[in-house]
Short mmCIF file of C-alpha atoms and ligand atoms in Angstrom, two decimals:
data_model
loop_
_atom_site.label_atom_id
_atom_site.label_comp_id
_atom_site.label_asym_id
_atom_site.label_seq_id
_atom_site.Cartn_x
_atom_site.Cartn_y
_atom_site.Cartn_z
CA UNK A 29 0.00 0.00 0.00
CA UNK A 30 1.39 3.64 -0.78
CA UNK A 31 1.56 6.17 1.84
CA UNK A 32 0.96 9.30 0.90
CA UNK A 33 2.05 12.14 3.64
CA UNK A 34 0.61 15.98 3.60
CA UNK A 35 2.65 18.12 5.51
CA UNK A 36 0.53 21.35 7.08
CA UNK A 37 -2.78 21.13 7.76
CA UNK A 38 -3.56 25.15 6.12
CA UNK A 39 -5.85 25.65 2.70
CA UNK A 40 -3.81 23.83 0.66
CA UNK A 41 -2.70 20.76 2.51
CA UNK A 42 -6.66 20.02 3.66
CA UNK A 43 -7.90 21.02 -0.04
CA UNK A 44 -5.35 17.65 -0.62
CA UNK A 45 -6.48 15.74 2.10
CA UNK A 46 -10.43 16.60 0.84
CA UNK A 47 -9.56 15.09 -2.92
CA UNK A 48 -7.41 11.95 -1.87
CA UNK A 49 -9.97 10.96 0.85
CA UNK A 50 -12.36 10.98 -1.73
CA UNK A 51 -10.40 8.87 -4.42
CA UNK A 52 -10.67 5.38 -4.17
CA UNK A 53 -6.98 3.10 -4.43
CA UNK A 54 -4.68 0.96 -2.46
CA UNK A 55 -3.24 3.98 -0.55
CA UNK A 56 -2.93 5.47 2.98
CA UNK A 57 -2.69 9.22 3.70
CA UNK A 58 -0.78 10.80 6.97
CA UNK A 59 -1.92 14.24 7.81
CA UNK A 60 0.78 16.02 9.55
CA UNK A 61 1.07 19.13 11.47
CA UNK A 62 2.01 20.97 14.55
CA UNK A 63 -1.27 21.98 15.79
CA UNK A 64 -4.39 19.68 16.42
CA UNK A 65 -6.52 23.01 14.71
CA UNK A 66 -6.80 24.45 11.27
CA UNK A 67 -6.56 28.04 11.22
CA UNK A 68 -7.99 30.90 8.23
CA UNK A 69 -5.06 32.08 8.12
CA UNK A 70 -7.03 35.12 5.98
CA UNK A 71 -8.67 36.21 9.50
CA UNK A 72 -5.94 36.25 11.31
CA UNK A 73 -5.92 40.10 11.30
CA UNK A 74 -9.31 39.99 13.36
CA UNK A 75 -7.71 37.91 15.95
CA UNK A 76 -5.01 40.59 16.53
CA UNK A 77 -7.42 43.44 16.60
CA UNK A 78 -9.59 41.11 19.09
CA UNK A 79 -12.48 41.75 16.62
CA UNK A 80 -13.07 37.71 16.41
CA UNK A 81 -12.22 34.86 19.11
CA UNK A 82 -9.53 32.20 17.80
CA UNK A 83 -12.34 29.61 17.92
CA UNK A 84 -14.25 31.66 14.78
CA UNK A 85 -11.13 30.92 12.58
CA UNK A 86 -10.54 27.43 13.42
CA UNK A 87 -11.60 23.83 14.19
CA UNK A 88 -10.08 20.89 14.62
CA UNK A 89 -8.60 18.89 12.39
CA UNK A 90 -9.91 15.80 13.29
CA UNK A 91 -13.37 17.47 12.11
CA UNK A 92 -12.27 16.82 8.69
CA UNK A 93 -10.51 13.58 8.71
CA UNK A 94 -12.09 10.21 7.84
CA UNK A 95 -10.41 7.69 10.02
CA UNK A 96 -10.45 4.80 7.97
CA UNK A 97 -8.32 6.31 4.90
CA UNK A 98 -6.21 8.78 7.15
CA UNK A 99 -3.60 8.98 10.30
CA UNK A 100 -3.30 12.71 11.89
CA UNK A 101 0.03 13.19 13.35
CA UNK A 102 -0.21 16.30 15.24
CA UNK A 103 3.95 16.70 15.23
CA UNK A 104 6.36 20.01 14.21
CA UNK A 105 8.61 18.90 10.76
CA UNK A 106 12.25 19.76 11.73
CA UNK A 107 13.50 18.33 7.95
CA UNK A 108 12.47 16.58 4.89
CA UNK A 109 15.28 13.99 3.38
CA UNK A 110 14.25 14.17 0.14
CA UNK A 111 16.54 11.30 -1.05
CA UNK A 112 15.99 8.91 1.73
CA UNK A 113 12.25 9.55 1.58
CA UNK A 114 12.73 10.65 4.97
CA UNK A 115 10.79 13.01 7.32
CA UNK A 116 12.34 13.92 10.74
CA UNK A 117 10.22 15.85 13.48
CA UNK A 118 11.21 18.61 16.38
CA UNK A 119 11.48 15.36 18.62
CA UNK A 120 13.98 13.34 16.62
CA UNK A 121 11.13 10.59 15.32
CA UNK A 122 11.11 9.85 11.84
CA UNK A 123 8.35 9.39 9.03
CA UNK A 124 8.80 7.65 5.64
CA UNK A 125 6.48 8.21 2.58
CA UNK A 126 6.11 7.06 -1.24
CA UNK A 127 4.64 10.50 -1.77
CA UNK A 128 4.74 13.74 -0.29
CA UNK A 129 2.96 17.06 -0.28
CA UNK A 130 4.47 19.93 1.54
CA UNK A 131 2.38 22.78 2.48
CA UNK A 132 3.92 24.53 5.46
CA UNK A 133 2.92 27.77 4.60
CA UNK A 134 4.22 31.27 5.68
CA UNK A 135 6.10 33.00 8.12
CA UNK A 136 7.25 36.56 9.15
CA UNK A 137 9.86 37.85 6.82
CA UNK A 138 12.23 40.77 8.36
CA UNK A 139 14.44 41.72 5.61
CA UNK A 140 17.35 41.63 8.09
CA UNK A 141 16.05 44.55 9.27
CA UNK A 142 17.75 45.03 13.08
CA UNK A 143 15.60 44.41 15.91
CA UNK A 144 12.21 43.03 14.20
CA UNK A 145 12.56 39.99 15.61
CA UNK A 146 13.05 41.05 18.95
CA UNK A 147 11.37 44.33 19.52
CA UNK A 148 8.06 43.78 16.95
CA UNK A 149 4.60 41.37 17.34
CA UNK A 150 4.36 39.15 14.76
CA UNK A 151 0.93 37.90 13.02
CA UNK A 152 1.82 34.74 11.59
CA UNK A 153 -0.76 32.03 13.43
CA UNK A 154 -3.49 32.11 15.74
CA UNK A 155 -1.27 31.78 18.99
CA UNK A 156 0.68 34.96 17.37
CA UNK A 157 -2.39 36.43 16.65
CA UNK A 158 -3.49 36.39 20.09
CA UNK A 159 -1.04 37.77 21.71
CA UNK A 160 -1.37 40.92 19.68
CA UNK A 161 -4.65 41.55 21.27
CA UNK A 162 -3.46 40.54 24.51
CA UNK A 163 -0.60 42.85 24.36
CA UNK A 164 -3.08 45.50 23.08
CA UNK A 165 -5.55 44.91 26.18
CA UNK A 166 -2.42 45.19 28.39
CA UNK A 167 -0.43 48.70 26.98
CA UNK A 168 -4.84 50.11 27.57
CA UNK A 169 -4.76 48.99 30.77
CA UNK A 170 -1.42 50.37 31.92
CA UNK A 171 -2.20 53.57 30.55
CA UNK A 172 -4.84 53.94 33.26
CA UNK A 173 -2.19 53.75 35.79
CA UNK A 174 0.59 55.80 34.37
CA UNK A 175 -0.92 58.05 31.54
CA UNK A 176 2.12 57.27 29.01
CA UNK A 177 0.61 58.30 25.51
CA UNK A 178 3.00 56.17 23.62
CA UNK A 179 0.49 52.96 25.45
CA UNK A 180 -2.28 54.12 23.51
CA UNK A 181 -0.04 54.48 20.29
CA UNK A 182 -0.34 51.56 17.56
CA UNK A 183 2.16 51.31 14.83
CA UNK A 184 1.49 48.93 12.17
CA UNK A 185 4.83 48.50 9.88
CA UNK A 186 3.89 47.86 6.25
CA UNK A 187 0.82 48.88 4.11
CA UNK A 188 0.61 45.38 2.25
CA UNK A 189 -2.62 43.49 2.28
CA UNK A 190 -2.41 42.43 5.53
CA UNK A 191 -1.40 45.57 7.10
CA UNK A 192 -4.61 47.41 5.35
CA UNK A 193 -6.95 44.97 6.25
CA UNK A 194 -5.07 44.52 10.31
CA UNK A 195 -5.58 48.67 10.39
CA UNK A 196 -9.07 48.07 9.25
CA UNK A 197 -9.94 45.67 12.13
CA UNK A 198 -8.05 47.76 14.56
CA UNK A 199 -10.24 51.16 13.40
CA UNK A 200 -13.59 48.76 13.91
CA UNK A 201 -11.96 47.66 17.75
CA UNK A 202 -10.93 50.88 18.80
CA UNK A 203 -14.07 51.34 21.33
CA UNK A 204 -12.89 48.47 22.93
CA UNK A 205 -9.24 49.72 23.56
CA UNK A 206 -10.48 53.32 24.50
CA UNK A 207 -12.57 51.94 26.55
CA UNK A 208 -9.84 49.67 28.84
CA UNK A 209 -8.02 53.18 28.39
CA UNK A 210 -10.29 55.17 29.57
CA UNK A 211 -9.83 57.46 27.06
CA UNK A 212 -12.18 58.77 24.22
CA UNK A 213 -11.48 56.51 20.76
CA UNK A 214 -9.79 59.12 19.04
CA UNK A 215 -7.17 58.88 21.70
CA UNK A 216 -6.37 55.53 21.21
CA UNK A 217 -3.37 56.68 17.83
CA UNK A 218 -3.23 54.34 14.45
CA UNK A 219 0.48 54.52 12.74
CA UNK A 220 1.12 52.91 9.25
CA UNK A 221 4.56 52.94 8.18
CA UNK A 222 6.05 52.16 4.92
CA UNK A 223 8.62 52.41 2.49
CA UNK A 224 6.66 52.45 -1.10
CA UNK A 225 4.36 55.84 -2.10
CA UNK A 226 1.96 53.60 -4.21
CA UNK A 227 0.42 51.66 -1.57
CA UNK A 228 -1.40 47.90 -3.08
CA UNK A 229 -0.27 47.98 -6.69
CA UNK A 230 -2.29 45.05 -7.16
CA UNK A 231 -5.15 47.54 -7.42
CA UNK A 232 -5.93 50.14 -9.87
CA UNK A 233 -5.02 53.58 -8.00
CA UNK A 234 -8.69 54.21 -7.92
CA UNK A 235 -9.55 51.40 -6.03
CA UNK A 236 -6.72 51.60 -3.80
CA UNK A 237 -7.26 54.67 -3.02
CA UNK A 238 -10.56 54.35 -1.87
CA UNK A 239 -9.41 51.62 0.86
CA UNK A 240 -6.41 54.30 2.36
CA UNK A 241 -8.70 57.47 1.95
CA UNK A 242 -11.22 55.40 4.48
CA UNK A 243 -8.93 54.46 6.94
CA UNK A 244 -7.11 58.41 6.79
CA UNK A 245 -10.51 59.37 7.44
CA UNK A 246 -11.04 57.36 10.08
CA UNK A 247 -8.33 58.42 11.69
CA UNK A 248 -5.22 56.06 10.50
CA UNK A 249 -1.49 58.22 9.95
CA UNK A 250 -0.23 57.04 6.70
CA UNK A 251 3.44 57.09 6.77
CA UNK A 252 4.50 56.20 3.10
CA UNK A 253 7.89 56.50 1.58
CA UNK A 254 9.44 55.71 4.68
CA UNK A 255 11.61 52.92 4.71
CA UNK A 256 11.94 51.55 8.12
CA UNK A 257 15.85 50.95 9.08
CA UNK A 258 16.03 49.30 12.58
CA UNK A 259 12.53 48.24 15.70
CA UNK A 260 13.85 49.69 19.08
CA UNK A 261 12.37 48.38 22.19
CA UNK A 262 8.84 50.84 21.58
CA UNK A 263 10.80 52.58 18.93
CA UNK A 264 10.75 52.29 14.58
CA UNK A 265 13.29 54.22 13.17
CA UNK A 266 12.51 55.06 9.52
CA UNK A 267 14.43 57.07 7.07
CA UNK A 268 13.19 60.32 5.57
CA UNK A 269 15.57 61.10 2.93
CA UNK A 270 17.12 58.81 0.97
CA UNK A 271 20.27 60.82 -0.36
CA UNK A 272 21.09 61.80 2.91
CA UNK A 273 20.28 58.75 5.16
CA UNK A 274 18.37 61.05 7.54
CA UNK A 275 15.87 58.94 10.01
CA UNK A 276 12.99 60.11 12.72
CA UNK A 277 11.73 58.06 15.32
CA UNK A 278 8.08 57.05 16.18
CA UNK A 279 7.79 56.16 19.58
CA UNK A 280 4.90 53.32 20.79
CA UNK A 281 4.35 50.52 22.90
CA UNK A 282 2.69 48.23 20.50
CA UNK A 283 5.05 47.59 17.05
CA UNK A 284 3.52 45.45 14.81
CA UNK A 285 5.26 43.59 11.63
CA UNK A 286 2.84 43.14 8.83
CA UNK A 287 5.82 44.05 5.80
CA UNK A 288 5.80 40.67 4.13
CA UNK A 289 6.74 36.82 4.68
CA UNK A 290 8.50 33.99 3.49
CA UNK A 291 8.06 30.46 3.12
CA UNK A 292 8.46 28.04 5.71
CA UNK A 293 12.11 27.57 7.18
CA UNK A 294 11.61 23.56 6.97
CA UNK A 295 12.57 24.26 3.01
CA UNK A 296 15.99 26.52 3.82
CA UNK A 297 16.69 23.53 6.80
CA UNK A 298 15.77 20.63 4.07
CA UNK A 299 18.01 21.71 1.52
CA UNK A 300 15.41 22.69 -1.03
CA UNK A 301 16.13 24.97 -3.65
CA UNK A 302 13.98 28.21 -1.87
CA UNK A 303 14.19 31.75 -2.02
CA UNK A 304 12.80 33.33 0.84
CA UNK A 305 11.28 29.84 1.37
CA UNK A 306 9.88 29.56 -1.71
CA UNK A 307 10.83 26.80 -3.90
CA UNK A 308 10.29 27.17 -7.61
CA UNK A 309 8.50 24.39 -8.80
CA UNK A 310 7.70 22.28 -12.03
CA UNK A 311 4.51 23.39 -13.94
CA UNK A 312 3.20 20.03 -12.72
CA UNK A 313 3.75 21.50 -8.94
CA UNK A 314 6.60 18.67 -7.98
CA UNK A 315 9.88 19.71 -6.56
CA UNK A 316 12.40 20.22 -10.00
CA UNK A 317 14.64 17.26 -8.29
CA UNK A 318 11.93 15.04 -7.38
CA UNK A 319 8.82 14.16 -8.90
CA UNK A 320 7.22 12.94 -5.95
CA UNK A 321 7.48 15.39 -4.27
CA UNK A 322 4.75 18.21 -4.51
CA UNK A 323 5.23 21.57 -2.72
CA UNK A 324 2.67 23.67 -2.58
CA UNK A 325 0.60 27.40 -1.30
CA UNK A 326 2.73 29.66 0.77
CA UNK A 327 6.29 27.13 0.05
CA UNK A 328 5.66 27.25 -3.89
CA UNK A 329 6.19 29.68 -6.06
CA UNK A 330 4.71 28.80 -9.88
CA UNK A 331 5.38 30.87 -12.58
CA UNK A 332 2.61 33.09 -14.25
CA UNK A 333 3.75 32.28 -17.96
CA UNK A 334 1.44 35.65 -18.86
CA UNK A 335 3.79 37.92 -16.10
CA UNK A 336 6.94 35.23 -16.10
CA UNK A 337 6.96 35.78 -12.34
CA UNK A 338 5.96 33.87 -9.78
CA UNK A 339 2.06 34.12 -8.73
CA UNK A 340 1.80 36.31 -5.74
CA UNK A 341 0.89 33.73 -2.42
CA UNK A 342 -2.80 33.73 -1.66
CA UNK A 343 -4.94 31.61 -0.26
CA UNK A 344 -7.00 31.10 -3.29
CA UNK A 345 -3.98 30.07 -5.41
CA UNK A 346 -3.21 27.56 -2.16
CA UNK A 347 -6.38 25.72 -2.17
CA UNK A 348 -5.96 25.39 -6.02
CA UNK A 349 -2.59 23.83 -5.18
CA UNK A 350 -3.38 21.63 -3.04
CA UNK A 351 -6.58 19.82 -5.39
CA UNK A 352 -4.25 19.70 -8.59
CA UNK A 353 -1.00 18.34 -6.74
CA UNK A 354 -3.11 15.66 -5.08
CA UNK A 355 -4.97 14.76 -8.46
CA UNK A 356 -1.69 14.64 -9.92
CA UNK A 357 -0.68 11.85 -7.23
CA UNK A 358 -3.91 9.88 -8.27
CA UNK A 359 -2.59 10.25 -11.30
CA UNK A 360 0.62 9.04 -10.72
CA UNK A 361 -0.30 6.35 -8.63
CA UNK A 362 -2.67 5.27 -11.49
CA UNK A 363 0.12 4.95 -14.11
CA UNK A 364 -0.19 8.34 -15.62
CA UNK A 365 2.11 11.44 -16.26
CA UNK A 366 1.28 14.26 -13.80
CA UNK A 367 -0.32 17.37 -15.65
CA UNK A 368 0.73 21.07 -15.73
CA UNK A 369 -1.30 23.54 -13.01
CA UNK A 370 -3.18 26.30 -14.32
CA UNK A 371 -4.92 29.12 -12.74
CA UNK A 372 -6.62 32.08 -13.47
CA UNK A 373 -7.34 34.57 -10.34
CA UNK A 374 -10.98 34.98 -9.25
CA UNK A 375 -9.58 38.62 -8.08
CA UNK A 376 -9.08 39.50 -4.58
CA UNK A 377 -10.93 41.55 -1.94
CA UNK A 378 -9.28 43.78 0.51
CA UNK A 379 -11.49 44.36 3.75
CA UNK A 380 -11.25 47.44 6.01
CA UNK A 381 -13.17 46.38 8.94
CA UNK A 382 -16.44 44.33 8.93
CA UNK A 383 -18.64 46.52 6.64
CA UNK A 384 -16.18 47.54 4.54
CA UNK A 385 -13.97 46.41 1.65
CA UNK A 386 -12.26 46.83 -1.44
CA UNK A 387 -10.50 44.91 -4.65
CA UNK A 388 -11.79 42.90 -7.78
CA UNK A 389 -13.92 39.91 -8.32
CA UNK A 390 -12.81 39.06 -11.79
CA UNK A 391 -12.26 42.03 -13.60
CA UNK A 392 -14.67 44.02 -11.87
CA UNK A 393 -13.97 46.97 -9.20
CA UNK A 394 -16.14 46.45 -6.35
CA UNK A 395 -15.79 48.57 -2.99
CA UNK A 396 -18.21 49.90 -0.19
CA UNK A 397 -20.57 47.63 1.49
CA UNK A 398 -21.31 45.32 -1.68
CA UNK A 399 -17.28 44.71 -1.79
CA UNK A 400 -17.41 43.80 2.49
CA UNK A 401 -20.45 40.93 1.09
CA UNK A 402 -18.07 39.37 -1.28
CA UNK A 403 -15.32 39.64 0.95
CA UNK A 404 -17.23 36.76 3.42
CA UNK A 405 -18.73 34.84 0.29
CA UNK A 406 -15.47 34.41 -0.69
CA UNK A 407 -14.23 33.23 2.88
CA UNK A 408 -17.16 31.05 3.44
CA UNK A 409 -15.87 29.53 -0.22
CA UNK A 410 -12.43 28.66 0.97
CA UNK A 411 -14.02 27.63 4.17
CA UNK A 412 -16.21 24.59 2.74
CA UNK A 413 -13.22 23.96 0.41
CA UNK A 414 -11.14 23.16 3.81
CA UNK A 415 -14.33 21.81 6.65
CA UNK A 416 -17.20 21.52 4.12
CA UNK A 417 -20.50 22.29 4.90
CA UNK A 418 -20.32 21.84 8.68
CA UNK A 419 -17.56 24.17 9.16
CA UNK A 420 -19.59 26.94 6.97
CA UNK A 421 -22.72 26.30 9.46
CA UNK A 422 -20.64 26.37 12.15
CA UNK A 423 -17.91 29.37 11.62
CA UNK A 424 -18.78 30.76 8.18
CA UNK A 425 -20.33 34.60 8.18
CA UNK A 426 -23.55 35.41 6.76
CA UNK A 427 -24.56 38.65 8.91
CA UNK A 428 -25.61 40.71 5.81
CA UNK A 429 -27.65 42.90 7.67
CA UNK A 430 -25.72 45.76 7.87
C1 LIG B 503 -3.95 38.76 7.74
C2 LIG B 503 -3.88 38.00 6.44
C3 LIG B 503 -4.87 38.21 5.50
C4 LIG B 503 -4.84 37.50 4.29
N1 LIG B 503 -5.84 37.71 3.38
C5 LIG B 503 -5.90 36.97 2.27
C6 LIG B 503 -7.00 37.09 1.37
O1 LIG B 503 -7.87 37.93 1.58
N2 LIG B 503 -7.03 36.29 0.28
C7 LIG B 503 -6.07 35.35 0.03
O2 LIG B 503 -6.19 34.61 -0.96
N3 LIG B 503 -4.99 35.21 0.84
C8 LIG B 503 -4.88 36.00 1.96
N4 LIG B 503 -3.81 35.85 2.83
C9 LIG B 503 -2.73 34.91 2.48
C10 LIG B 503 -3.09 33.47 2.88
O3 LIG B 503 -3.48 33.42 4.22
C11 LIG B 503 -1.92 32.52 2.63
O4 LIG B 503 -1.49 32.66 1.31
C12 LIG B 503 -2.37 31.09 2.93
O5 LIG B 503 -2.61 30.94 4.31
C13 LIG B 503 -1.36 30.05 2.48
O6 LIG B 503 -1.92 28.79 2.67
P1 LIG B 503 -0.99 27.50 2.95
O7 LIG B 503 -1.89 26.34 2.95
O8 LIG B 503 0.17 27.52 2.03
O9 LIG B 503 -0.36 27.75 4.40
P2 LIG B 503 -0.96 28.09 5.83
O10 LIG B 503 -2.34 28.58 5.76
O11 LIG B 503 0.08 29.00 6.43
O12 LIG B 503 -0.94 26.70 6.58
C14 LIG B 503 0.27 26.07 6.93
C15 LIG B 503 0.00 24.95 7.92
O13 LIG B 503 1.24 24.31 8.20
C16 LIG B 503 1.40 24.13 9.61
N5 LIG B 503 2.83 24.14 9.89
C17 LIG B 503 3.69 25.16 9.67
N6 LIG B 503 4.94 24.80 9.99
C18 LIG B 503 4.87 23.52 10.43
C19 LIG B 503 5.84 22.58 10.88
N7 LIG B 503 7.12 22.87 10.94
N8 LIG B 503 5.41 21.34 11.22
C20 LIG B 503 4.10 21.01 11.17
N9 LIG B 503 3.15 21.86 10.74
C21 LIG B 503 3.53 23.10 10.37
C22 LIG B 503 0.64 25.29 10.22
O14 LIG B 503 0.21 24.97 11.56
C23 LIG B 503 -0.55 25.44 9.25
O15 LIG B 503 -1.63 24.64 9.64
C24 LIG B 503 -3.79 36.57 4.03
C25 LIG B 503 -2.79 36.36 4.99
C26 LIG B 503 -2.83 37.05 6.19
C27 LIG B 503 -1.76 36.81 7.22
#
């Protein structure tokens, strides 16, 4: 019997899981990953700004496996031996497979910029997520007792995606941290800083500048064309003039580090061929050196033959990833070449807070409230592509009654 291992349990290793548990053959598939809970990964923003629990983003992954086709290891990878067939965990035991699909997913990328990593919250699971809004709760809280305005100062480093739609959530929350303050909302001080003028080039400037006009009217301090050159402990330096190196300092208690990310380190660690974690794969999705080997979402990087660069990571190219690479083993396993991936974008929605968004569904501009609607169709999608229909009853968002 062939055992077929998925490694990460995010959109694109359970979008696997979902197509080979529903194949029939003589195979067995191991489930692997570090938590015993899937996470949207997309929501994690909401966590931070404490505008969802951690239990409305996940549920466990036993929820969605079927015990008599598949083994759930709940184990952290350390390395993949991708001659030997080999896969060794954080605690030294070992795993062997005949096939193999990694999806490990993303992590925080600092650029080698001094001090991120030590002085700057990180959003890159639900436990990180978490402690954001923890930390937030806290700095509120302590500014009761001493009155220190940089504790009701937020600084949000990077106006990607994530950092638009994190500021968005954190706008929507901000009764909440006024309120542990004790201070009126207004109080409570929303930093973005970041190196590029033209914030989301994904987006026509029309569109994109709908989603920052919103959150500068609600009261979010754009910071743009400010690259940020070293995190201080409740410091980020950034420069101010290129020519002549000159910096200023923004002082505040709560840093967070929403610039980019990489692929997981298990691929640097493995010996894989990855830059920033990404490993550049076959058009059939299998690692160039191995063709058993299938790496996928946030670890992959597939070219766009119309751009001839890589696909930007999403979650919707992930879940993609995940169904062809595991056809492609059924394939395989059937006697038959693996075929190439395609994909064509379904767009991409940007939300700034719950009633609010902004991006393209297709080709089509959408923004306002209509654009926030899509926004949770389009979750609730991904959603029943991971946990099917139970998880959409359960977690999936249908208040359109605003
Ligand atoms: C705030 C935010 C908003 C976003 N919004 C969007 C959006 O609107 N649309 C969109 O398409 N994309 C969005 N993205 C991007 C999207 O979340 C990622 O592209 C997607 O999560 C990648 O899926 P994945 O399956 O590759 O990895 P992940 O979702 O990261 O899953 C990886 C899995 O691997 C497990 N794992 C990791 N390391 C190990 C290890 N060493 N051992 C065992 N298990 C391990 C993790 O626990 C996790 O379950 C957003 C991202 C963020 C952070």
């Amino acid at each position: 019997m062939k055992e077929v291992v998925i490694l990460g349990a995010g959109y694109a290793g359970l979008r696997a899981l979902h197509v080979l548990q529903g194949a029939k053959g003589d195979f067995h598939i191991t489930l692997i990953d570090k938590n015993d809970y899937h996470y949207e990964a997309t929501d994690l923003h909401e966590v931070a700004a404490g505008t969802q629990p951690r239990d409305r983003i996940s549920y466990p992954i036993m929820d969605v496996v079927k015990t008599n086709k598949t083994t759930f290891v709940q184990k952290e990878v350390a390395t993949i031996d991708r001659d030997q067939q080999v896969i060794t965990f954080k605690d030294q035991t070992t795993s062997t497979y005949d096939y193999l699909i990694v999806a490990l997913g993303f992590e925080s990328e600092s650029f080698g910029i001094p001090g991120v990593e030590e002085h700057a919250l990180e959003m890159v699971d639900v436990d990180s997520a978490e402690a954001i809004y923890h930390h937030l709760l806290k700095q509120m809280q302590d500014y009761k007792q001493t009155k220190n305005p940089d504790l009701l100062k937020i600084v949000v480093c990077g106006a990607g995606f994530t950092g638009i739609e994190l500021l968005g959530s954190l706008v929507e929350n901000r009764k909440t941290f006024a309120k542990a303050a004790g201070v009126k909302p207004e109080e409570i001080k929303l930093y973005c800083v970041e190196a590029v003028t033209r914030l989301l080039p994904m987006f026509e400037e029309k569109l994109s500048d709908y989603g920052i006009s919103n959150l500068v009217k609600w009261g979010v301090n754009f910071l743009t064309g400010k690259p940020i050159k070293e995190i201080k402990p409740g410091v980020v330096i950034y420069q101010t003039d290129v020519e002549s190196g000159a910096t200023e300092a923004l002082s505040a208690k709560t840093i967070i580090w929403t610039t980019g990310v990489s692929g997981s380190h298990v691929m640097a660690d493995s010996a894989f061929s990855a830059r920033r974690g990404r490993v550049m794969v076959n058009q059939t999705l299998t690692d160039p050196e191995h063709d058993h080997v299938y790496v996928v979402g946030d670890v992959s990087a597939v070219l766009d033959p119309a751009t001839n660069r890589p696909y930007p990571t999403t979650a919707q190219i992930a879940l993609k990833m995940g169904q062809h690479a595991a056809k492609n083993i059924l394939r395989q396993m059937n006697g038959e070449q693996p075929i190439d991936f395609h994909f064509e974008s379904l767009g991409s929605v940007a939300s700034i807070g719950n009633t609010h968004a902004f991006g393209l569904v297709g080709k089509m501009a959408v923004k306002g409230y209509p654009a926030s609607f899509v926004k949770k169709a389009i979750m609730d999608r991904s959603l029943y592509q991971t946990g099917g229909v139970k998880e959409v009853l359960a977690k999936g968002r249908f208040d359109f009654y605003h």
